[in-house]
Coordinates of C-alpha atoms in Angstrom, one line a residue:
Chain A
X1 CA 132.1 141.1 110.0
X2 CA 133.7 141.4 106.5
X3 CA 134.7 138.4 104.0
X4 CA 131.3 136.8 104.2
X5 CA 131.2 133.5 102.7
X6 CA 128.9 133.1 99.5
X7 CA 125.5 132.4 100.5
X8 CA 125.4 134.5 103.6
X9 CA 124.3 138.0 104.3
X10 CA 124.5 140.3 107.2
X11 CA 121.6 140.9 109.6
X12 CA 122.0 143.2 112.7
X13 CA 120.0 142.8 116.1
X14 CA 119.8 145.2 119.1
X15 CA 117.7 143.1 121.3
X16 CA 114.4 145.0 120.2
X17 CA 114.8 145.5 116.4
X18 CA 116.3 143.9 113.1
X19 CA 118.0 145.7 110.7
X20 CA 120.3 145.1 107.5
X21 CA 122.4 148.0 108.4
X22 CA 123.6 149.7 111.7
X23 CA 125.6 149.2 114.6
X24 CA 124.2 146.7 116.6
X25 CA 125.4 143.2 116.7
X26 CA 126.0 141.5 113.7
X27 CA 124.9 138.0 112.5
X28 CA 125.4 135.8 109.5
X29 CA 122.1 134.4 107.7
X30 CA 121.1 132.4 104.9
X31 CA 121.2 135.0 102.3
X32 CA 118.1 133.5 100.5
X33 CA 116.1 134.9 103.5
X34 CA 117.0 138.4 103.0
X35 CA 117.9 138.9 99.0
X36 CA 114.6 138.1 97.5
X37 CA 110.9 139.8 97.6
X38 CA 110.4 140.5 101.1
X39 CA 107.1 139.4 103.0
X40 CA 105.5 142.3 104.3
X41 CA 104.6 142.5 108.0
X42 CA 106.1 139.1 108.8
X43 CA 106.5 137.7 112.3
X44 CA 110.0 137.2 113.2
X45 CA 111.0 135.1 116.3
X46 CA 114.5 136.1 117.0
X47 CA 115.8 133.6 119.5
X48 CA 119.1 135.5 120.0
X49 CA 120.4 138.2 122.2
X50 CA 122.4 141.4 121.6
X51 CA 125.1 140.6 124.2
X52 CA 128.1 139.6 122.0
X53 CA 129.2 136.9 124.6
X54 CA 125.6 135.0 124.0
X55 CA 127.3 132.3 121.6
X56 CA 127.8 128.6 121.3
X57 CA 129.7 126.4 119.1
X58 CA 127.5 124.6 116.1
X59 CA 128.9 121.4 117.2
X60 CA 127.5 121.9 121.1
X61 CA 125.1 118.8 121.3
X62 CA 122.1 121.4 121.9
X63 CA 122.7 123.4 118.6
X64 CA 122.6 120.1 116.9
X65 CA 119.4 119.0 118.5
X66 CA 117.4 121.9 118.0
X67 CA 118.3 121.8 114.4
X68 CA 116.9 118.2 114.5
X69 CA 113.8 119.0 116.5
X70 CA 113.1 121.8 113.6
X71 CA 113.1 119.4 111.1
X72 CA 111.1 116.9 113.1
X73 CA 108.3 118.8 114.1
X74 CA 108.9 122.5 114.2
X75 CA 108.6 123.2 110.6
X76 CA 105.8 120.7 110.3
X77 CA 103.7 122.5 113.0
X78 CA 104.3 125.9 111.2
X79 CA 102.8 124.3 108.0
X80 CA 102.0 127.1 105.3
X81 CA 102.8 129.9 107.8
X82 CA 106.5 129.4 107.4
X83 CA 108.1 132.2 105.5
X84 CA 111.7 131.4 106.3
X85 CA 114.3 130.1 108.9
X86 CA 117.7 130.7 109.5
X87 CA 120.3 130.2 112.1
X88 CA 122.4 133.1 112.9
X89 CA 126.2 132.4 112.6
X90 CA 128.7 134.3 114.0
X91 CA 131.7 132.8 112.0
X92 CA 132.3 129.4 110.5
X93 CA 132.1 127.7 114.0
X94 CA 129.9 129.5 116.4
X95 CA 126.1 129.7 116.6
X96 CA 124.5 133.0 117.9
X97 CA 120.7 131.9 117.5
X98 CA 118.2 131.4 115.2
X99 CA 115.3 133.3 113.5
X100 CA 111.7 131.6 112.4
X101 CA 109.8 133.9 110.3
X102 CA 106.1 133.3 109.9
X103 CA 103.2 135.3 107.9
X104 CA 101.0 135.1 111.1
X105 CA 101.4 134.6 114.8
X106 CA 102.2 130.9 115.7
X107 CA 102.8 129.0 119.0
X108 CA 106.2 130.5 119.6
X109 CA 106.6 129.2 123.1
X110 CA 107.3 125.8 121.4
X111 CA 110.1 127.1 119.1
X112 CA 112.9 124.6 119.9
X113 CA 115.5 127.3 119.2
X114 CA 114.2 129.3 122.3
X115 CA 115.6 126.7 124.6
X116 CA 119.2 128.0 123.7
X117 CA 118.6 131.8 123.6
X118 CA 115.3 133.4 124.5
X119 CA 112.8 134.5 121.7
X120 CA 111.8 138.0 120.9
X121 CA 108.6 138.3 118.4
X122 CA 109.1 141.3 116.0
X123 CA 107.2 142.5 113.1
X124 CA 109.7 142.6 110.1
X125 CA 109.7 143.6 106.3
X126 CA 113.1 142.1 105.7
X127 CA 112.4 138.6 105.1
X128 CA 111.8 136.5 102.1
X129 CA 109.8 133.1 101.3
X130 CA 112.4 130.1 101.4
X131 CA 111.5 126.5 101.1
X132 CA 112.4 124.9 104.5
X133 CA 115.3 122.6 104.1
X134 CA 114.8 118.9 103.3
X135 CA 115.8 116.3 106.1
X136 CA 117.6 114.8 107.4
X137 CA 119.6 117.5 108.9
X138 CA 123.0 117.8 107.2
X139 CA 125.7 119.4 108.8
X140 CA 127.7 122.0 106.8
X141 CA 130.8 123.6 107.4
X142 CA 130.9 126.3 104.5
X143 CA 130.6 129.0 107.0
X144 CA 127.1 129.5 105.8
X145 CA 124.4 129.8 108.5
X146 CA 121.9 126.7 108.6
X147 CA 120.2 125.9 106.2
X148 CA 121.8 127.5 103.6
X149 CA 125.4 126.7 102.1
X150 CA 126.8 123.9 100.2
X151 CA 129.4 121.5 100.5
Chain B
X1 CA 110.0 103.8 82.4
X2 CA 110.9 101.4 85.2
X3 CA 114.2 102.8 87.0
X4 CA 117.5 101.0 86.0
X5 CA 120.7 101.6 87.1
X6 CA 122.9 103.9 84.9
X7 CA 119.9 105.9 83.7
X8 CA 118.6 109.3 85.1
X9 CA 115.4 109.4 87.3
X10 CA 113.1 112.3 86.4
X11 CA 113.4 115.3 88.6
X12 CA 110.1 114.3 90.3
X13 CA 107.9 117.0 91.7
X14 CA 105.5 116.2 94.4
X15 CA 104.1 117.6 97.9
X16 CA 106.2 116.8 100.9
X17 CA 104.8 115.8 104.0
X18 CA 103.7 119.6 104.9
X19 CA 102.2 119.8 101.4
X20 CA 105.0 121.9 100.3
X21 CA 106.1 120.9 96.4
X22 CA 109.5 119.5 96.2
X23 CA 111.7 118.9 93.4
X24 CA 113.9 115.5 93.9
X25 CA 117.1 117.5 93.0
X26 CA 116.2 119.8 95.7
X27 CA 115.8 117.1 98.5
X28 CA 119.1 115.6 97.1
X29 CA 120.5 119.1 97.5
X30 CA 124.1 118.1 96.2
X31 CA 124.1 114.9 98.3
X32 CA 123.9 111.3 97.5
X33 CA 120.1 110.1 97.9
X34 CA 118.5 107.2 99.1
X35 CA 115.0 107.0 97.8
X36 CA 112.7 104.7 99.0
X37 CA 109.2 104.2 97.2
X38 CA 107.1 102.6 99.9
X39 CA 103.6 101.2 100.1
X40 CA 102.1 103.2 102.8
X41 CA 101.8 103.8 106.4
X42 CA 99.5 100.8 106.9
X43 CA 101.8 98.0 105.7
X44 CA 103.7 96.2 108.5
X45 CA 106.9 95.8 106.3
X46 CA 107.0 99.5 105.7
X47 CA 106.8 100.2 109.4
X48 CA 109.6 97.8 110.0
X49 CA 111.9 99.2 107.2
X50 CA 111.1 102.9 108.2
X51 CA 112.0 102.2 111.8
X52 CA 115.4 101.0 110.4
X53 CA 115.8 103.7 108.2
X54 CA 114.9 106.3 111.0
X55 CA 117.8 104.7 113.1
X56 CA 120.0 105.3 110.0
X57 CA 118.9 108.9 109.9
X58 CA 121.5 110.0 112.6
X59 CA 124.4 108.6 110.6
X60 CA 123.2 110.3 107.4
X61 CA 123.4 113.6 109.2
X62 CA 127.1 113.6 109.7
X63 CA 127.7 111.7 106.3
X64 CA 126.5 114.4 104.0
X65 CA 123.8 112.1 102.4
X66 CA 120.2 112.0 102.0
X67 CA 117.1 110.1 102.5
X68 CA 113.5 110.6 101.2
X69 CA 110.5 108.4 100.9
X70 CA 107.6 108.5 98.3
X71 CA 104.4 106.7 99.1
X72 CA 100.7 107.2 97.8
X73 CA 99.7 108.5 101.5
X74 CA 98.4 112.2 101.5
X75 CA 100.7 114.6 103.0
X76 CA 98.6 114.9 106.4
X77 CA 99.1 110.8 106.9
X78 CA 102.7 111.0 106.0
X79 CA 103.2 113.8 108.5
X80 CA 101.6 111.7 111.4
X81 CA 103.5 108.5 110.2
X82 CA 106.6 110.5 110.0
X83 CA 106.2 112.1 113.5
X84 CA 105.3 108.7 114.9
X85 CA 108.5 107.3 113.4
X86 CA 110.6 110.2 114.6
X87 CA 111.8 110.6 111.3
X88 CA 113.4 113.8 110.0
X89 CA 113.7 113.0 106.6
X90 CA 111.4 114.1 103.7
X91 CA 108.2 112.1 102.8
X92 CA 106.8 113.0 99.2
X93 CA 103.3 112.3 98.5
X94 CA 101.9 110.8 95.2
X95 CA 98.4 110.2 96.5
X96 CA 97.4 111.0 92.8
X97 CA 99.3 108.2 91.7
X98 CA 101.2 110.2 89.1
X99 CA 104.5 108.8 89.0
X100 CA 103.7 105.3 90.2
X101 CA 102.3 104.8 86.7
X102 CA 104.9 106.7 84.9
X103 CA 107.7 104.8 86.8
X104 CA 106.0 101.5 86.2
X105 CA 106.2 100.7 89.9
X106 CA 102.3 99.8 90.5
X107 CA 102.2 97.2 93.0
X108 CA 99.5 95.2 91.2
X109 CA 99.0 92.7 93.9
X110 CA 97.4 95.4 96.1
X111 CA 94.2 96.0 94.6
X112 CA 92.8 98.1 97.7
X113 CA 95.6 100.7 97.9
X114 CA 97.1 100.7 94.6
X115 CA 100.6 101.5 96.0
X116 CA 104.2 101.5 95.0
X117 CA 105.8 98.2 94.8
X118 CA 108.7 98.9 97.4
X119 CA 111.6 99.9 95.5
X120 CA 114.6 101.5 96.7
X121 CA 117.0 103.7 94.7
X122 CA 120.6 104.9 95.4
X123 CA 121.0 108.1 93.3
X124 CA 123.8 110.5 92.8
X125 CA 123.2 114.2 93.4
X126 CA 122.3 114.7 89.4
X127 CA 119.8 111.7 90.1
X128 CA 121.8 109.0 88.0
X129 CA 120.6 105.8 89.5
X130 CA 123.5 103.8 90.9
X131 CA 121.7 100.8 92.6
X132 CA 118.0 99.3 92.5
X133 CA 116.5 97.4 95.1
X134 CA 113.3 95.5 94.6
X135 CA 111.9 95.4 98.3
X136 CA 108.5 93.4 97.3
X137 CA 110.0 90.6 99.3
X138 CA 111.3 92.3 102.7
X139 CA 114.5 90.8 102.4
X140 CA 115.0 92.3 99.1
X141 CA 115.3 95.9 100.7
X142 CA 118.4 97.5 101.6
X143 CA 119.5 97.5 105.3
X144 CA 121.6 100.0 106.9
X145 CA 125.0 98.3 105.7
X146 CA 123.8 98.0 102.2
X147 CA 123.2 101.7 101.9
X148 CA 126.2 102.7 103.8
X149 CA 128.2 100.6 101.2
X150 CA 126.4 102.4 98.2
X151 CA 126.4 105.8 99.8
X152 CA 130.0 105.5 100.3
X153 CA 130.7 104.4 96.7
X154 CA 128.6 107.4 95.3
X155 CA 130.3 109.9 97.7
X156 CA 133.8 108.6 96.7
X157 CA 133.2 109.2 93.1
X158 CA 131.6 112.7 93.7
X159 CA 133.9 114.2 96.4
X160 CA 137.1 115.0 95.1
X161 CA 138.7 114.8 98.5
X162 CA 136.9 111.7 99.5
X163 CA 140.3 109.9 99.8
X164 CA 143.8 111.3 99.8
X165 CA 145.6 110.5 96.9

């Protein structure tokens, strides 16, 4: 992946590990989540697959709905535990998953993003604290993973 | 200062319904913003109006426009009220009544809750006040059509490509 839009950063996932560099599947994330002071030992719920065919369009109704659910109750449920949250973009139009990062274990089985791609819980030192988006969800077509980007 | 059209609203900083401190400019996030100063969860008029606004949020999501509520309810009460409404927009809590006095929006006829006088503002992303609605009487509040018109006007002014020249 090259020519990243402003506000995006790359993240890799091989099904078991997250990394900023390497050969595994590449996703675009909201750059704020990986470009500040990282939270050591955070819990990352990665709702994505290493399979390159695992993708949906952002316009898919279920992709729209999980973001609404995140705003409605998932983010409030996480409370102060939330470190950051980002969808995983493959390009301007395609969704590859999402990551919710918390400082401590939370009820991952309720993560709405796991309805699309199953979740894997990992410990990670990559992610930084980013305030969750203010609602309502506003669609962006700037090519940056939600909730980042601007119009 | 009582909010007046043409003036800038201060970049109010308050805890949201999850307890996180938010600036109003961050809530607007570059979009037009409808800001509702609301009494609180107990008021039947607020319940009715916010059900109307909750129905409007589906449209705002695809219209690149924002909606937020400020009331004197504490964050945990706002969170419960918001969940009951099914709202996905942001509530800001002025439980300490810091801004209700500064903005001269205290509803002096409610001596129990000391809430905001219901007031709706339509703001540009830089928090310039474009329209003020006094909602003390229910019919003074903006409905969906009113906000659609106001937010369209702001959008047309701030989006270079809103209409083809």
